[in-house]
Structures are given as C-alpha cells and as structure tokens.
Short mmCIF file of C-alpha atoms in Angstrom, two decimals:
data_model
loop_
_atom_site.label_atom_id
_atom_site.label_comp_id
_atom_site.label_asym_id
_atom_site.label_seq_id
_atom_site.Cartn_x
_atom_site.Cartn_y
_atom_site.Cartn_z
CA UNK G 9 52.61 9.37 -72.70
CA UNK G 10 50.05 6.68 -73.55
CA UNK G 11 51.73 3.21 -73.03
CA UNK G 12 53.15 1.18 -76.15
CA UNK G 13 52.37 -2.43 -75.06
CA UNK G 14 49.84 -3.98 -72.58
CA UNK G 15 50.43 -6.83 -70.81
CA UNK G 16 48.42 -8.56 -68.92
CA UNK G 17 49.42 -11.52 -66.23
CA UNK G 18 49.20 -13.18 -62.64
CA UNK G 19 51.85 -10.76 -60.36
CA UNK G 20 54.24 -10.48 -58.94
CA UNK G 21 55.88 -12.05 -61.41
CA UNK G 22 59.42 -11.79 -62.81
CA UNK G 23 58.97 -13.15 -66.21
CA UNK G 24 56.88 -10.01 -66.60
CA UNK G 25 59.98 -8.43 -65.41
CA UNK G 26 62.05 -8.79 -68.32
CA UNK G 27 59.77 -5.97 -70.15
CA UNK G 28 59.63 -3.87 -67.48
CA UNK G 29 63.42 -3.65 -66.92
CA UNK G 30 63.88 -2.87 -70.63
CA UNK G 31 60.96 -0.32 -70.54
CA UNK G 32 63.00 1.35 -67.86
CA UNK G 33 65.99 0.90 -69.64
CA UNK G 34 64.50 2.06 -72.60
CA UNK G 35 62.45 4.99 -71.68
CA UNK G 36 59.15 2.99 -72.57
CA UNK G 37 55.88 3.11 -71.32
CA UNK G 38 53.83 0.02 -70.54
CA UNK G 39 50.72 -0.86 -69.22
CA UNK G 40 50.92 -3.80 -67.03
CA UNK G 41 47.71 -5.46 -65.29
CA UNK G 42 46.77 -8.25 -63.49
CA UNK G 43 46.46 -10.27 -60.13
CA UNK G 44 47.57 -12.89 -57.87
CA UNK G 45 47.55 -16.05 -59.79
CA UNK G 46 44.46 -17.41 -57.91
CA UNK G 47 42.49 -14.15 -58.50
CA UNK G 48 42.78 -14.09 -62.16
CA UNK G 49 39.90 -17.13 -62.46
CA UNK G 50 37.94 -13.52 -61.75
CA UNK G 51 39.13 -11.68 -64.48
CA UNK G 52 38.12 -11.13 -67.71
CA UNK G 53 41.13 -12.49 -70.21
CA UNK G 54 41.68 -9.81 -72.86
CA UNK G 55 42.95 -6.72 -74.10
CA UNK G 56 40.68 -4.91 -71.58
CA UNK G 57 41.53 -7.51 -68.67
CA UNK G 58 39.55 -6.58 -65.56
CA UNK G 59 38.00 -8.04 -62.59
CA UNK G 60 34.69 -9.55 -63.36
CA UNK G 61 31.78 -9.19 -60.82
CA UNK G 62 29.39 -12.08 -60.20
CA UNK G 63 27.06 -10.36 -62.16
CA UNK G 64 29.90 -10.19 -65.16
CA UNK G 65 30.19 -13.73 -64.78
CA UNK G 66 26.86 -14.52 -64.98
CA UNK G 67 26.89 -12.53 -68.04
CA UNK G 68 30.08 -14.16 -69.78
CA UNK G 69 29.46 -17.42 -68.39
CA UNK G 70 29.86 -18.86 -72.49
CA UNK G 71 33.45 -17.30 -72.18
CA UNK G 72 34.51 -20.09 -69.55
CA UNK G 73 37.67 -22.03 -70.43
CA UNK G 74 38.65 -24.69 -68.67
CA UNK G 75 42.22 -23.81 -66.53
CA UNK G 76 45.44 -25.14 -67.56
CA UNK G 77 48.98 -25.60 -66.23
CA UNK G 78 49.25 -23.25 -62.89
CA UNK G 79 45.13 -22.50 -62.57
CA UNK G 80 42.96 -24.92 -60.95
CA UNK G 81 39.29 -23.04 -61.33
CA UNK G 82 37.78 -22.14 -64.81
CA UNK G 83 38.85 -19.06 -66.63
CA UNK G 84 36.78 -16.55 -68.59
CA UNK G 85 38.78 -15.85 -71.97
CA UNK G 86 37.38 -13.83 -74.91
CA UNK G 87 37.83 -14.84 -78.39
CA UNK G 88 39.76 -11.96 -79.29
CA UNK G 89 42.37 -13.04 -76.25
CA UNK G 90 42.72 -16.40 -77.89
CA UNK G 91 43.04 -14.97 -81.40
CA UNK G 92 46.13 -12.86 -80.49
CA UNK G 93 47.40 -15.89 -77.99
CA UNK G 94 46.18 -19.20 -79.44
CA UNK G 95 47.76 -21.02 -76.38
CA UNK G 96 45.96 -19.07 -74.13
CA UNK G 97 48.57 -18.52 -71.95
CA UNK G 98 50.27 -15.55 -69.69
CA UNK G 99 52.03 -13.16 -69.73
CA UNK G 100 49.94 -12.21 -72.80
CA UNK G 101 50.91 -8.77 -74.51
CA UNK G 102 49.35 -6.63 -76.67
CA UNK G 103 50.17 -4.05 -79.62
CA UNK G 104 48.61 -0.36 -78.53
CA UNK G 105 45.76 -1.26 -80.54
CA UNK G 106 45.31 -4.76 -79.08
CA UNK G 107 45.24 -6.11 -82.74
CA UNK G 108 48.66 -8.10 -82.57
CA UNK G 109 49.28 -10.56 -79.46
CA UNK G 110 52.42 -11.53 -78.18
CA UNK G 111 53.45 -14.31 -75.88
CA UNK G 112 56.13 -15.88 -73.86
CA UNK G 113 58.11 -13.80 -71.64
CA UNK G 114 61.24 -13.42 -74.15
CA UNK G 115 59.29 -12.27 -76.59
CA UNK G 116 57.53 -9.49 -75.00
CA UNK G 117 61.17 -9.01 -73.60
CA UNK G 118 62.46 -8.70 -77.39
CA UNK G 119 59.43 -6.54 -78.45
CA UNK G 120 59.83 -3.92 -76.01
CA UNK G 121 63.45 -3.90 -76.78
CA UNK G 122 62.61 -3.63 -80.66
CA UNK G 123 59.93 -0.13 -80.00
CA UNK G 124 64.10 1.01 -79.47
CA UNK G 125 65.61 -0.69 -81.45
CA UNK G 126 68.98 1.33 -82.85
CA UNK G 127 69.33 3.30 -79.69
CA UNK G 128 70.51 0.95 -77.29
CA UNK G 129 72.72 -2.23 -77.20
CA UNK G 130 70.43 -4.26 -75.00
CA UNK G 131 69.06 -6.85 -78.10
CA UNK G 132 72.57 -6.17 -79.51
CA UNK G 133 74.69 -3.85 -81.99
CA UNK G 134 74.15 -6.10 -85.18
CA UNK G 135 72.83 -9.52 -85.83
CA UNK G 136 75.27 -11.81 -84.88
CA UNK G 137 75.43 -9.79 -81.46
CA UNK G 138 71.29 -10.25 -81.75
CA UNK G 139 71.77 -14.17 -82.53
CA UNK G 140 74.40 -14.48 -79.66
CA UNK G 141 71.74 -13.51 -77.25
CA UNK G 142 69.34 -15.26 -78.64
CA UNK G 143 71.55 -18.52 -77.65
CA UNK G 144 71.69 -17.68 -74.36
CA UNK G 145 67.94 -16.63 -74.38
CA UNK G 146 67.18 -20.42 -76.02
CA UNK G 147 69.28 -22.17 -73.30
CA UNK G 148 67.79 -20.18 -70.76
CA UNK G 149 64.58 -21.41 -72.01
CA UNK G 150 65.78 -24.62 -71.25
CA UNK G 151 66.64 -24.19 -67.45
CA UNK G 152 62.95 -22.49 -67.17
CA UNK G 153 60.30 -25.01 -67.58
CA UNK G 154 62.53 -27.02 -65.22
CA UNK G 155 62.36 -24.42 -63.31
CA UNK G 156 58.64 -23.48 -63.54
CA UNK G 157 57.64 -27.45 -63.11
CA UNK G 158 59.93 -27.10 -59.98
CA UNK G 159 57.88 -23.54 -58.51
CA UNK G 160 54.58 -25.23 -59.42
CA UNK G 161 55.06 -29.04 -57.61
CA UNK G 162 56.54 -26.49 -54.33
CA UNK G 163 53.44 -24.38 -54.39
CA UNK G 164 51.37 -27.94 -54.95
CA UNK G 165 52.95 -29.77 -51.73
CA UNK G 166 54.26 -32.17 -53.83
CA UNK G 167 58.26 -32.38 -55.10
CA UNK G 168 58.39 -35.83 -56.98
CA UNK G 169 62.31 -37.09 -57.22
CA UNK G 170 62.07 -36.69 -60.47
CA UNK G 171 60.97 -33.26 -60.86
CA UNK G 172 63.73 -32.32 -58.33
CA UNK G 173 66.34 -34.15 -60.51
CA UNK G 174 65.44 -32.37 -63.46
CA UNK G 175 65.65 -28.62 -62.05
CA UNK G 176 68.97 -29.93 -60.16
CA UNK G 177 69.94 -30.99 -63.78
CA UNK G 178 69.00 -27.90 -65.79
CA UNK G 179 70.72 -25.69 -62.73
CA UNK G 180 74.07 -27.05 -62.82
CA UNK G 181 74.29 -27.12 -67.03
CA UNK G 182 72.50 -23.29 -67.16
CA UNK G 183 74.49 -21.67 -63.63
CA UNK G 184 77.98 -23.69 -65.34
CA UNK G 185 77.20 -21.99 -68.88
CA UNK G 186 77.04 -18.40 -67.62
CA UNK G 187 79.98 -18.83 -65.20
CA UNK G 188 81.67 -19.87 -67.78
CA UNK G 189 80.09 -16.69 -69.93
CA UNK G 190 80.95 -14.35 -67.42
CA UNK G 191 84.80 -15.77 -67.11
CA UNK G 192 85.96 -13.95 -70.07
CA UNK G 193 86.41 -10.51 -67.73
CA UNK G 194 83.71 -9.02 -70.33
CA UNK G 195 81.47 -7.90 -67.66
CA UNK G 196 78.17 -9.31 -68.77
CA UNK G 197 76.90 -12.48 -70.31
CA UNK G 198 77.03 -12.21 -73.91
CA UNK G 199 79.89 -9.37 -74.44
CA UNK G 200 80.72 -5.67 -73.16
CA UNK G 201 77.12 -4.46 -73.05
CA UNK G 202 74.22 -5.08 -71.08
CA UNK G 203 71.86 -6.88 -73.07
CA UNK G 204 68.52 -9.16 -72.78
CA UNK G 205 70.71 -12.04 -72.00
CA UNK G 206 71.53 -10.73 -68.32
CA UNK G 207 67.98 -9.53 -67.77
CA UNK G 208 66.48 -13.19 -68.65
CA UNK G 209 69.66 -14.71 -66.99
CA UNK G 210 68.48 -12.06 -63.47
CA UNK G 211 64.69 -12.63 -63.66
CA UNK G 212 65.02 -16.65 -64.31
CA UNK G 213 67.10 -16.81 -61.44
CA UNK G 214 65.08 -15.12 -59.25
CA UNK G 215 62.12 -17.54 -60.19
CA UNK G 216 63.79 -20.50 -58.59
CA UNK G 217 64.33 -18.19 -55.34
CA UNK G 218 60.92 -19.43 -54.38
CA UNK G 219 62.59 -22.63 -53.39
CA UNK G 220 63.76 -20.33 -49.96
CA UNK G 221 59.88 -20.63 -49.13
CA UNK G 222 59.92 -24.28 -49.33
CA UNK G 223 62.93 -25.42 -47.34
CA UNK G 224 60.57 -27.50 -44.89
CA UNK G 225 59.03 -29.18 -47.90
CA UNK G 226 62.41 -30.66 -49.54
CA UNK G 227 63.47 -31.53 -46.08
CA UNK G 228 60.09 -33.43 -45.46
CA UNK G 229 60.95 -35.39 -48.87
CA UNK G 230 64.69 -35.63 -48.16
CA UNK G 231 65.35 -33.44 -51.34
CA UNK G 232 68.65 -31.20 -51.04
CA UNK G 233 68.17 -27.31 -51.50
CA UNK G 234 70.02 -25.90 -54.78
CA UNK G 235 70.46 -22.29 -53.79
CA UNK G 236 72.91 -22.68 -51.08
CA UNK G 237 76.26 -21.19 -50.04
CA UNK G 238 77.98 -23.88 -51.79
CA UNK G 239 76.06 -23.24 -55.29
CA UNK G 240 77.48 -19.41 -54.42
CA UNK G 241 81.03 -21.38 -54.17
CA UNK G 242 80.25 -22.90 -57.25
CA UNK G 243 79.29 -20.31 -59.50
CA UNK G 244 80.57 -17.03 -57.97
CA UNK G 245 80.85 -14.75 -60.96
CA UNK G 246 77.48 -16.21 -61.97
CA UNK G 247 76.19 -15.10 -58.53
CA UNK G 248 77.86 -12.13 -58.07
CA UNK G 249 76.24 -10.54 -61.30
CA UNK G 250 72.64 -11.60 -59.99
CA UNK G 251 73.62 -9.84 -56.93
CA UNK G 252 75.11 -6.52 -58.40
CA UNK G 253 71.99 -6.29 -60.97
CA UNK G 254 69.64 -7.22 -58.85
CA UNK G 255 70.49 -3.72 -57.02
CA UNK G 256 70.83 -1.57 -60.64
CA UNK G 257 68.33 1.12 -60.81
CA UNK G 258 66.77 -0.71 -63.83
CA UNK G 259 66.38 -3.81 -61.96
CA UNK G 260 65.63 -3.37 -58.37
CA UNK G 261 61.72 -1.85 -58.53
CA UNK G 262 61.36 -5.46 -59.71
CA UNK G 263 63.96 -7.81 -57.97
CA UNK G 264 63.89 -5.70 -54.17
CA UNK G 265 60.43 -6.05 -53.71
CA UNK G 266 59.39 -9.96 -55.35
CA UNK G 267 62.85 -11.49 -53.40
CA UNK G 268 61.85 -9.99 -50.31
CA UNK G 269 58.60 -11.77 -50.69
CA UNK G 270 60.40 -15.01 -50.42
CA UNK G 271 62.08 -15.65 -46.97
CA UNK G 272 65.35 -16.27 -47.24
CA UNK G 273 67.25 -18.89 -44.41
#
C-alpha cells in the first residue's frame, strides 16, 4: 500500500505521534521522515526531504533560510515547502501528491483521522461530538506552547522564572480540566469513545516528560519539578489514563520507546 500522507519532521517526536497513533488506529499508511532536530539544518525541506551532501549544499546554497524557534544553524527550504507551509514550520505534511500542505500537529492529527472518516469514532460520531473535541484539542493547544517554551529553555540551559511560572500555570488549569473530564466515569476525555482528544491529551503529556532529564537544572535555579508523585496525587484519573494508554497497542510503538529516552528519577 503506497502511503496517504507524508510527513516530514525532527524525531523522535510525539507531536508527530498523534498521526501515527490514528494511522494505527485507522489502518493508514504514512510516510514519516526526518532527523534529530540538530541534523535537519542538513536536510533538504520539502516534499522529497532528504539529507543533503556538501556538494547538495553547495548546489542549493540560494535555498538557505535563516532558522527559527528550536534551530540555531540555517536551513535549506524549497519554495514549494513554503508554498504548502507558509510558516515554514514542522511537522509539515503532505497530500500523496505533495500538492496540499498541512501543518500543526492537530491538524495532521485531524487529517489522518478524516482519510477514515465514518468508520471510526476517534474525530467523533457527529459534529457536536467533532466540536467537543475540538475544545479540548483548543485548550490543549493552550497548555502546549507553555509547554514547548518550557522543553526548549531546558534543552537551552536556561529556565527563566517566568517561563517556569507559565508551564506551572498552563499544567495545573490543563491536568485540572481533564481530571475533571475524566470524573464523569465515561472512560475517556470527551465521552464513551476513544477519540483525538485522549491521543493529543497522551502525546502533550509526554512532551513535558522531558522535564525528568532536567531535574539538576531546576534544582540549580531553585525551580520545583511539576511531574512528581504529588501531581500523580493531584490528578490521578488524569494520570492513570496516560498510564493505561500509554501501554495500548495503538500507543506504545510511540510512547515505550520516546519515554524511555527520558530518565525518569
């Protein structure tokens, strides 16, 4: 079967994870490629992304683009990769045909979803069960740039107080939300049925598990750790569905692998 998106993005990396839990859920086929996040400065950005060898680079040296947020070294982006994502950002998918871009990680997650739409209940069973998870997809969006300016000052060296007060913030309001979701005895976030709100909800979550890497760091700048046994106390249905998803079959060829590439206390 010939895959029915691309994507293309630095890995691991459990945004990406969103579509490829639904793929599995959904009997889809993607192609997914990329690199470590400080290896992609040597690909080429674009529907055919590749590694680029010196002599490439020499050769597409008028494709350089100057990094953004999360690169530090120039980039080499085609035309055609800016056309289809005008803010030049990844995870960047693609239609089969690489004519139609894509972008942000919920809406790759809702695309893949929609190649099945009608055969599943993940993006819901009718539109107000699609606009519920949309909510919780919007207030998850929320709790993730906190989250992402929180990954990116850890992986700098650098926590400023208020970058930790935001993410401590946006991770009481989003954790106190889906405890509160989960409290109705329906078994998952936004009703009876496993749906794109629990697989943003999982792979979000598992984002700001990176902060088990940096324990040292927030202790240096006398910054309390948020994923503790007391945030467990806190939230334990909230918890205890990251947990029991984290191990589904649909979930853990993602989650097993990137969370035992952070090391835990």
């Amino acid at each position: 079967m010939s895959a029915e998106l691309r994507i293309f993005s630095y890995m691991p990396n459990p945004r990406v994870a969103k579509a490829t839990i639904v793929a599995r859920l959904c009997g889809i086929e993607l192609d997914v490629r990329g690199a470590a996040p400080n290896e992609l400065s040597d690909w080429l950005w674009d529907f055919e992304a590749r590694p680029l060898s010196d002599e490439d680079k020499a050769k597409h040296e008028h494709l350089v683009r100057q990094a953004k947020t999360g690169f530090t070294a120039r980039l080499f982006k085609t035309e055609a990769f800016l056309a289809a994502h005008p803010f030049g950002t990844v995870p960047a998918a693609f239609s089969a045909d690489g004519e139609i871009g894509i972008f942000e990680s919920n809406s790759i997650m809702r695309a893949v979803a929609r190649l099945r739409e009608g055969q599943h209940g993940l993006y819901g069973r009718d539109g107000l069960g699609a606009s519920r998870i949309d909510s919780f997809l919007d207030a998850g969006l929320l709790f993730a740039r906190d989250v992402q300016v929180y990954v990116l000052a850890m992986r700098g060296g650098a926590i400023p107080a208020h970058v930790h007060a935001g993410v401590t913030q946006a991770f009481a309001s989003y954790m106190a939300g889906i405890e509160r979701a989960l409290s109705g005895g329906h078994g998952f976030i936004a009703g009876k049925e496993l749906t794109l709100a629990d697989i943003c909800y999982v792979t979000e979550l598992a984002l700001m598990h990176n902060e088990f890497k940096y324990h040292e760091l927030l202790a240096k700048n006398d910054l309390p750790v948020l994923l503790t046994n007391a945030a467990r106390e806190t939230y334990p249905l909230a918890f205890a569905h990251f947990d029991r998803l984290c191990a589904h079959e649909a979930f853990a060829p993602d989650m097993g692998p990137y969370l035992r590439t952070l090391k835990a206390p």
